[in-house]
XYZ file of N, CA and C in Angstrom:
663
model
N 143.012 119.145 106.273
C 143.311 118.871 104.870
C 142.346 117.820 104.310
N 142.076 116.799 105.112
C 141.137 115.766 104.668
C 139.737 116.351 104.531
N 139.345 117.217 105.466
C 138.027 117.834 105.385
C 137.910 118.715 104.153
N 138.942 119.504 103.868
C 138.910 120.356 102.678
C 138.858 119.523 101.405
N 139.580 118.395 101.398
C 139.562 117.534 100.222
C 138.199 116.885 100.026
N 137.546 116.490 101.126
C 136.233 115.866 101.006
C 135.184 116.869 100.554
N 135.306 118.127 101.009
C 134.383 119.166 100.554
C 134.564 119.414 99.063
N 135.790 119.300 98.573
C 136.055 119.502 97.147
C 135.606 118.332 96.294
N 135.252 117.193 96.907
C 134.736 116.075 96.142
C 135.638 114.868 96.105
N 136.679 114.821 96.920
C 137.586 113.689 96.928
C 137.042 112.587 97.823
N 137.053 111.360 97.324
C 136.620 110.206 98.101
C 137.846 109.488 98.632
N 138.055 109.468 99.954
C 139.222 108.760 100.500
C 139.171 107.251 100.297
N 137.967 106.694 100.132
C 137.842 105.248 99.987
C 138.365 104.770 98.630
N 137.918 105.425 97.558
C 138.277 104.964 96.214
C 139.303 105.847 95.525
N 139.727 106.936 96.196
C 140.705 107.863 95.624
C 140.192 108.456 94.306
N 138.893 108.745 94.281
C 138.267 109.374 93.124
C 137.840 110.784 93.484
N 137.718 111.614 92.465
C 137.267 112.985 92.644
C 136.016 113.200 91.814
N 134.983 113.693 92.472
C 133.744 113.971 91.761
C 133.890 115.263 90.961
N 132.884 115.527 90.124
C 132.938 116.724 89.286
C 132.385 117.942 90.004
N 132.478 117.984 91.304
C 132.042 119.145 92.065
C 130.636 118.973 92.598
N 130.401 119.486 93.793
C 129.095 119.362 94.407
C 128.133 120.452 93.947
N 128.651 121.564 93.433
C 127.784 122.651 93.021
C 127.333 122.469 91.578
N 126.744 121.324 91.306
C 126.091 121.091 90.030
C 124.659 121.606 90.115
N 123.943 121.532 88.979
C 122.560 121.998 88.993
C 121.704 121.118 89.898
N 121.899 119.804 89.817
C 121.077 118.888 90.607
C 121.370 119.006 92.095
N 122.655 119.021 92.447
C 123.003 119.139 93.863
C 122.655 120.526 94.402
N 122.731 121.542 93.573
C 122.348 122.888 94.010
C 120.847 122.974 94.274
N 120.054 122.264 93.468
C 118.609 122.244 93.717
C 118.287 121.542 95.029
N 119.017 120.471 95.325
C 118.824 119.795 96.614
C 119.249 120.707 97.762
N 120.351 121.445 97.580
C 120.791 122.382 98.609
C 119.735 123.455 98.854
N 119.147 123.993 97.762
C 118.101 124.993 97.909
C 116.888 124.414 98.644
N 116.550 123.155 98.340
C 115.416 122.515 99.017
C 115.694 122.314 100.503
N 116.928 121.934 100.842
C 117.259 121.734 102.255
C 117.335 123.046 103.025
N 117.581 124.145 102.333
C 117.626 125.448 103.007
C 116.221 125.918 103.343
N 115.326 125.937 102.364
C 113.983 126.470 102.586
C 113.143 125.544 103.462
N 113.492 124.259 103.514
C 112.774 123.335 104.394
C 113.419 123.212 105.768
N 114.481 123.956 106.010
C 115.208 123.999 107.291
C 115.800 122.643 107.664
N 116.040 121.761 106.696
C 116.690 120.484 106.997
C 118.152 120.711 107.321
N 118.875 121.344 106.404
C 120.248 121.752 106.657
C 121.186 120.622 107.012
N 121.481 119.753 106.038
C 122.396 118.640 106.309
C 123.781 119.131 106.724
N 124.281 120.141 106.046
C 125.630 120.625 106.323
C 126.685 120.025 105.429
N 126.288 119.170 104.489
C 127.277 118.574 103.582
C 127.731 119.562 102.505
N 126.827 120.454 102.078
C 127.167 121.499 101.122
C 126.917 122.842 101.789
N 127.932 123.670 101.825
C 127.820 124.967 102.488
C 128.433 126.031 101.597
N 127.919 127.251 101.638
C 128.561 128.340 100.893
C 129.832 128.791 101.608
N 130.901 128.908 100.854
C 132.196 129.261 101.438
C 132.561 130.726 101.243
N 132.062 131.349 100.189
C 132.394 132.752 99.938
C 131.455 133.661 100.722
N 131.900 134.889 100.947
C 131.074 135.857 101.675
C 129.814 136.204 100.899
N 129.936 136.374 99.591
C 128.761 136.676 98.770
C 127.764 135.530 98.794
N 128.270 134.294 98.737
C 127.375 133.141 98.794
C 126.662 133.015 100.133
N 127.356 133.325 101.205
C 126.747 133.267 102.528
C 125.675 134.336 102.699
N 125.947 135.550 102.205
C 124.954 136.621 102.287
C 123.724 136.278 101.456
N 123.956 135.748 100.257
C 122.820 135.348 99.414
C 122.031 134.223 100.063
N 122.712 133.298 100.717
C 122.023 132.197 101.396
C 121.140 132.718 102.525
N 121.629 133.727 103.252
C 120.827 134.318 104.333
C 119.572 134.974 103.764
N 119.724 135.751 102.700
C 118.572 136.421 102.093
C 117.605 135.404 101.483
N 118.169 134.389 100.856
C 117.328 133.349 100.257
C 116.526 132.609 101.320
N 117.154 132.280 102.444
C 116.454 131.591 103.524
C 115.448 132.507 104.209
N 115.782 133.802 104.296
C 114.901 134.757 104.973
C 113.551 134.862 104.280
N 113.559 134.824 102.949
C 112.308 134.894 102.198
C 111.795 133.513 101.794
N 112.686 132.553 101.650
C 112.277 131.241 101.172
C 111.604 130.386 102.219
N 112.046 130.474 103.469
C 111.469 129.632 104.521
C 110.002 129.967 104.784
N 109.624 131.256 105.016
C 108.189 131.540 105.203
C 107.344 131.199 103.982
N 107.882 131.473 102.783
C 107.130 131.143 101.575
C 106.943 129.639 101.434
N 107.960 128.874 101.780
C 107.851 127.418 101.707
C 106.836 126.889 102.713
N 106.784 127.481 103.908
C 105.797 127.053 104.904
C 104.382 127.298 104.403
N 104.168 128.455 103.776
C 102.837 128.770 103.230
C 102.464 127.795 102.119
N 103.416 127.520 101.224
C 103.136 126.615 100.109
C 102.843 125.205 100.604
N 103.649 124.713 101.551
C 103.418 123.370 102.085
C 102.069 123.276 102.790
N 101.698 124.340 103.498
C 100.403 124.348 104.179
C 99.268 124.323 103.168
N 99.419 125.085 102.087
C 98.402 125.106 101.042
C 98.279 123.749 100.355
N 99.408 123.168 100.015
C 99.395 121.870 99.341
C 98.783 120.810 100.255
N 99.114 120.856 101.552
C 98.521 119.920 102.495
C 97.018 120.079 102.607
N 96.540 121.338 102.590
C 95.100 121.570 102.650
C 94.402 121.101 101.385
N 95.042 121.297 100.226
C 94.456 120.814 98.977
C 94.373 119.293 98.968
N 95.408 118.635 99.452
C 95.376 117.176 99.520
C 94.291 116.698 100.474
N 94.119 117.398 101.594
C 93.067 117.039 102.540
C 91.691 117.299 101.947
N 91.540 118.390 101.175
C 90.255 118.683 100.542
C 89.900 117.616 99.509
N 90.883 117.150 98.750
C 90.625 116.082 97.785
C 90.182 114.805 98.497
N 90.825 114.508 99.608
C 90.449 113.312 100.369
C 89.047 113.444 100.946
N 88.706 114.645 101.440
C 87.363 114.851 101.988
C 86.291 114.732 100.908
N 86.543 115.327 99.737
C 85.574 115.240 98.649
C 85.373 113.797 98.205
N 86.445 113.034 98.180
C 86.324 111.628 97.815
C 85.520 110.859 98.860
N 85.754 111.185 100.139
C 84.984 110.537 101.210
C 83.506 110.909 101.121
N 83.207 112.188 100.830
C 81.809 112.606 100.701
C 81.129 111.932 99.518
N 81.886 111.740 98.440
C 81.327 111.052 97.273
C 80.979 109.600 97.598
N 81.866 108.919 98.337
C 81.600 107.530 98.687
C 80.505 107.413 99.741
N 80.385 108.412 100.615
C 79.330 108.377 101.626
C 77.946 108.443 100.994
N 77.839 109.149 99.860
C 76.550 109.210 99.174
C 76.213 107.890 98.479
N 77.257 107.132 98.107
C 77.024 105.872 97.427
C 76.717 104.735 98.392
N 77.265 104.806 99.607
C 77.078 103.742 100.592
C 76.323 104.287 101.799
N 75.722 103.378 102.537
C 74.929 103.764 103.704
C 75.807 104.062 104.915
N 76.855 103.293 105.105
C 77.709 103.443 106.280
C 78.766 104.510 106.009
N 78.400 105.748 106.307
C 79.293 106.862 105.993
C 80.533 106.903 106.862
N 80.365 106.671 108.157
C 81.514 106.756 109.067
C 82.532 105.661 108.777
N 82.052 104.462 108.494
C 82.978 103.366 108.179
C 83.756 103.657 106.896
N 83.067 104.231 105.912
C 83.732 104.569 104.658
C 84.791 105.627 104.881
N 84.458 106.650 105.671
C 85.413 107.735 105.926
C 86.644 107.226 106.670
N 86.430 106.395 107.677
C 87.562 105.850 108.430
C 88.420 104.953 107.527
N 87.773 104.180 106.673
C 88.520 103.302 105.774
C 89.353 104.098 104.776
N 88.778 105.169 104.227
C 89.508 105.987 103.258
C 90.694 106.666 103.923
N 90.501 107.193 105.124
C 91.601 107.834 105.846
C 92.712 106.825 106.154
N 92.331 105.621 106.536
C 93.336 104.598 106.847
C 94.107 104.174 105.600
N 93.375 103.973 104.490
C 94.043 103.600 103.240
C 94.963 104.715 102.771
N 94.529 105.957 102.895
C 95.355 107.091 102.485
C 96.621 107.187 103.326
N 96.502 106.953 104.622
C 97.676 107.019 105.487
C 98.666 105.911 105.158
N 98.160 104.693 104.959
C 99.050 103.566 104.679
C 99.735 103.736 103.327
N 98.968 104.134 102.305
C 99.561 104.315 100.979
C 100.569 105.458 100.975
N 100.294 106.534 101.706
C 101.246 107.649 101.781
C 102.511 107.239 102.524
N 102.358 106.446 103.579
C 103.538 105.966 104.293
C 104.395 105.075 103.402
N 103.749 104.239 102.583
C 104.511 103.407 101.641
C 105.207 104.264 100.592
N 104.527 105.320 100.123
C 105.071 106.155 99.056
C 106.239 106.996 99.530
N 106.169 107.518 100.753
C 107.184 108.464 101.224
C 108.209 107.854 102.175
N 108.012 106.579 102.544
C 108.986 105.935 103.416
C 109.528 104.632 102.816
N 108.641 103.748 102.377
C 109.095 102.439 101.939
C 109.785 102.492 100.576
N 109.177 103.157 99.608
C 109.797 103.247 98.279
C 111.121 104.010 98.303
N 111.214 105.176 98.989
C 112.535 105.817 99.095
C 113.556 104.958 99.834
N 113.095 104.179 100.805
C 114.013 103.298 101.520
C 114.643 102.285 100.557
N 113.831 101.706 99.668
C 114.366 100.761 98.684
C 115.291 101.449 97.691
N 114.945 102.686 97.313
C 115.787 103.426 96.378
C 117.133 103.769 96.992
N 117.131 104.234 98.221
C 118.388 104.576 98.894
C 119.235 103.341 99.161
N 118.590 102.234 99.446
C 119.354 101.004 99.659
C 120.047 100.560 98.375
N 119.364 100.754 97.246
C 119.921 100.311 95.970
C 121.059 101.213 95.500
N 120.910 102.529 95.652
C 121.894 103.457 95.096
C 122.956 103.886 96.106
N 122.609 103.953 97.381
C 123.572 104.391 98.388
C 124.293 103.238 99.068
N 123.741 102.028 98.959
C 124.352 100.891 99.628
C 124.079 100.832 101.109
N 123.032 101.528 101.579
C 122.690 101.512 102.999
C 121.870 100.264 103.328
N 121.799 99.970 104.606
C 120.908 98.911 105.063
C 119.485 99.463 105.164
N 118.536 98.565 105.405
C 117.144 99.013 105.536
C 116.977 99.950 106.731
N 117.668 99.637 107.827
C 117.570 100.486 109.019
C 118.160 101.869 108.760
N 119.287 101.921 108.084
C 119.909 103.214 107.771
C 119.047 104.020 106.811
N 118.434 103.352 105.839
C 117.604 104.063 104.866
C 116.347 104.625 105.511
N 115.669 103.842 106.348
C 114.459 104.345 107.006
C 114.817 105.414 108.028
N 115.983 105.298 108.641
C 116.457 106.334 109.560
C 116.688 107.643 108.810
N 117.295 107.558 107.634
C 117.530 108.764 106.839
C 116.211 109.391 106.385
N 115.242 108.570 105.998
C 113.942 109.094 105.580
C 113.259 109.845 106.714
N 113.311 109.282 107.911
C 112.670 109.949 109.042
C 113.392 111.233 109.421
N 114.715 111.202 109.465
C 115.483 112.382 109.841
C 115.285 113.500 108.817
N 115.113 113.135 107.545
C 114.915 114.145 106.509
C 113.519 114.737 106.559
N 112.483 113.900 106.565
C 111.113 114.403 106.526
C 110.698 115.084 107.821
N 111.367 114.776 108.909
C 111.088 115.486 110.164
C 111.884 116.780 110.268
N 112.677 117.095 109.236
C 113.516 118.303 109.138
C 114.548 118.383 110.260
N 114.914 117.248 110.846
C 115.980 117.259 111.853
C 117.321 117.464 111.165
N 117.617 116.618 110.176
C 118.798 116.809 109.343
C 120.120 116.767 110.076
N 120.435 115.637 110.693
C 121.722 115.519 111.379
C 122.894 115.645 110.409
N 122.775 115.059 109.231
C 123.854 115.093 108.262
C 124.786 113.912 108.326
N 124.505 112.937 109.219
C 125.359 111.750 109.264
C 125.130 110.843 108.063
N 123.907 110.834 107.528
C 123.596 110.135 106.286
C 122.998 111.144 105.317
N 123.616 111.277 104.154
C 123.151 112.210 103.133
C 123.174 111.489 101.794
N 122.060 111.504 101.102
C 121.983 110.881 99.786
C 122.618 111.794 98.732
N 123.068 111.186 97.663
C 123.686 111.900 96.536
C 124.906 112.708 96.988
N 125.728 112.104 97.840
C 126.874 112.833 98.379
C 128.158 112.012 98.358
N 128.104 110.800 97.875
C 129.278 109.931 97.867
C 130.019 110.094 96.539
N 131.247 110.638 96.550
C 131.962 110.819 95.278
C 132.323 109.509 94.590
N 132.353 108.405 95.320
C 132.704 107.114 94.721
C 131.559 106.491 93.937
N 130.347 107.074 94.026
C 129.175 106.536 93.348
C 128.790 107.475 92.214
N 128.548 106.918 91.052
C 128.071 107.695 89.907
C 126.539 107.658 89.924
N 125.937 108.785 90.253
C 124.486 108.859 90.355
C 123.888 109.247 89.003
N 122.689 108.760 88.698
C 122.013 109.217 87.472
C 121.549 110.666 87.621
N 121.264 111.307 86.501
C 120.905 112.720 86.511
C 119.565 112.967 87.206
N 118.655 111.998 87.127
C 117.329 112.195 87.701
C 117.307 111.946 89.207
N 118.402 111.461 89.756
C 118.408 111.052 91.160
C 118.204 112.253 92.095
N 118.954 113.318 91.865
C 118.841 114.493 92.729
C 117.501 115.196 92.556
N 117.004 115.268 91.324
C 115.700 115.908 91.089
C 114.584 115.126 91.775
N 114.670 113.800 91.690
C 113.670 112.976 92.370
C 113.767 113.127 93.884
N 114.975 113.279 94.389
C 115.167 113.470 95.817
C 114.577 114.797 96.281
N 114.792 115.878 95.486
C 114.215 117.179 95.836
C 112.693 117.137 95.806
N 112.117 116.451 94.808
C 110.656 116.313 94.743
C 110.134 115.492 95.918
N 110.885 114.460 96.306
C 110.471 113.638 97.455
C 110.473 114.458 98.737
N 111.459 115.318 98.912
C 111.509 116.156 100.109
C 110.315 117.103 100.149
N 110.011 117.737 99.007
C 108.918 118.714 98.982
C 107.570 118.044 99.245
N 107.252 117.005 98.481
C 105.948 116.367 98.639
C 105.870 115.563 99.936
N 107.011 115.092 100.439
C 106.998 114.428 101.737
C 106.652 115.389 102.862
N 107.199 116.592 102.804
C 106.845 117.596 103.806
C 105.402 118.066 103.641
N 104.918 118.118 102.378
C 103.503 118.440 102.164
C 102.614 117.350 102.754
N 103.060 116.095 102.655
C 102.302 115.004 103.274
C 102.278 115.151 104.789
N 103.392 115.574 105.380
C 103.394 115.830 106.825
C 102.455 116.967 107.182
N 102.405 118.004 106.331
C 101.440 119.088 106.560
C 100.007 118.569 106.477
N 99.759 117.620 105.551
C 98.445 116.993 105.468
C 98.113 116.251 106.743
N 99.080 115.510 107.283
C 98.838 114.783 108.528
C 98.559 115.735 109.689
N 99.288 116.867 109.711
C 99.062 117.845 110.774
C 97.666 118.437 110.661
N 97.267 118.824 109.433
C 95.926 119.376 109.240
C 94.852 118.343 109.548
N 95.110 117.094 109.175
C 94.154 116.036 109.452
C 94.047 115.783 110.955
N 95.161 115.827 111.663
C 95.126 115.653 113.120
C 94.363 116.789 113.795
N 94.566 118.018 113.306
C 93.824 119.158 113.848
C 92.332 118.996 113.596
N 91.980 118.507 112.404
C 90.579 118.284 112.079
C 89.960 117.228 112.981
N 90.704 116.157 113.246
C 90.194 115.113 114.135
C 90.034 115.617 115.562
N 91.005 116.411 116.033
C 90.906 116.955 117.389
C 89.732 117.915 117.516
N 89.498 118.721 116.485
C 88.348 119.627 116.511
C 87.034 118.852 116.499
N 86.981 117.755 115.753
C 85.767 116.934 115.731
C 85.513 116.295 117.094
N 86.576 115.796 117.731
C 86.428 115.204 119.058
C 86.003 116.259 120.070
N 86.581 117.463 119.964
C 86.217 118.541 120.876
C 84.753 118.936 120.699
N 84.289 119.043 119.436
C 82.891 119.381 119.182
C 81.957 118.288 119.692
N 82.362 117.027 119.551
C 81.547 115.926 120.051
C 81.440 115.954 121.572
N 82.558 116.213 122.248
C 82.529 116.271 123.713
C 81.714 117.460 124.198
N 81.818 118.594 123.516
C 81.005 119.755 123.886
C 79.520 119.482 123.676
N 79.181 118.773 122.602
C 77.785 118.427 122.356
C 77.226 117.523 123.442
N 78.010 116.558 123.883
C 77.550 115.675 124.965
C 77.415 116.445 126.270
N 78.354 117.378 126.518
C 78.263 118.156 127.753
C 77.046 119.059 127.750
N 76.743 119.683 126.614
C 75.557 120.539 126.526
C 74.279 119.727 126.658
N 74.282 118.508 126.107
C 73.100 117.652 126.230
C 72.870 117.236 127.681
N 73.935 116.952 128.418
C 73.777 116.600 129.830
C 73.261 117.782 130.639
N 73.725 118.989 130.301
C 73.247 120.178 131.022
C 71.759 120.410 130.761
N 71.329 120.208 129.511
C 69.920 120.388 129.187
C 69.044 119.347 129.861
N 69.561 118.138 130.068
C 68.788 117.101 130.757
C 68.703 117.385 132.246
N 69.764 117.908 132.844
C 69.772 118.177 134.280
C 68.952 119.397 134.651
N 68.803 120.375 133.773
C 68.065 121.601 134.105
C 66.591 121.345 134.406
N 65.845 120.546 133.645
C 64.435 120.277 134.010
C 64.280 119.569 135.342
N 65.267 118.765 135.749
C 65.175 118.078 137.034
C 65.314 119.052 138.184
N 66.095 120.118 138.005
C 66.310 121.073 139.084
C 65.152 122.045 139.247
N 64.378 122.323 138.189
C 63.307 123.310 138.271
C 62.184 122.921 139.217
N 61.659 121.676 139.237
C 60.602 121.321 140.203
C 61.065 121.446 141.638
N 62.311 121.099 141.927
C 62.808 121.217 143.301
C 62.788 122.663 143.741
N 63.134 123.599 142.856
C 63.081 125.020 143.206
C 61.652 125.458 143.459
N 60.682 124.904 142.685
C 59.284 125.262 142.868
C 58.772 124.779 144.221
N 59.160 123.609 144.665
C 58.729 123.107 145.975
C 59.273 123.967 147.084
N 60.495 124.403 146.955
C 61.077 125.244 147.995
C 60.342 126.571 148.069
N 59.873 127.068 146.967
C 59.147 128.347 146.980
C 57.812 128.177 147.656
N 57.123 127.048 147.396
C 55.831 126.814 148.033
C 55.964 126.649 149.535
N 57.036 125.993 149.980
C 57.233 125.815 151.417
C 57.450 127.151 152.119
N 58.154 128.049 151.474
C 58.381 129.343 152.115
C 57.099 130.153 152.126
């Protein structure tokens, strides 16, 4: 009975009832958590038609969302590369500039997608800093335990822009993770190409040393 009442929007702490979880803002967050495979579990479809629609929506929405996030991550990486190439032409130390730009981009993105949401959740949800950063990590990593969920407390009156901002944060935060994945792949490929180049150079240096020894053996025979 308590579980059914909480799903309907009743807050046992303040004895208040929210105006329903299936609002436009909360429904947009639910759609975002479905296609991103976060799946908090705080809002679920209860009717058979809603469950069937959710299955079809996830069946087509999840692959499409993966493609979009991958594209957005590649575009963000391309913008960063073009900016690095522009600065490399202006300065002599190209590698130092590239490393500095990548480091600044990583730090600023971490502040944008972790620190600022942490302050926002602390202010509106009443969480501690540890709980807020824990929620940010669990959400952006798509683990989605559901023990902490923003915009879900019936005792709190949230502004209208809160859920929309949360949905945008989830989307662009996952795109930022896609950027980090693409950037890590790019770095690994660069390291692999560098190691292969050194290995090929060592082979080319060793081959001339072996040829005279073969010639001496032929003369002896």
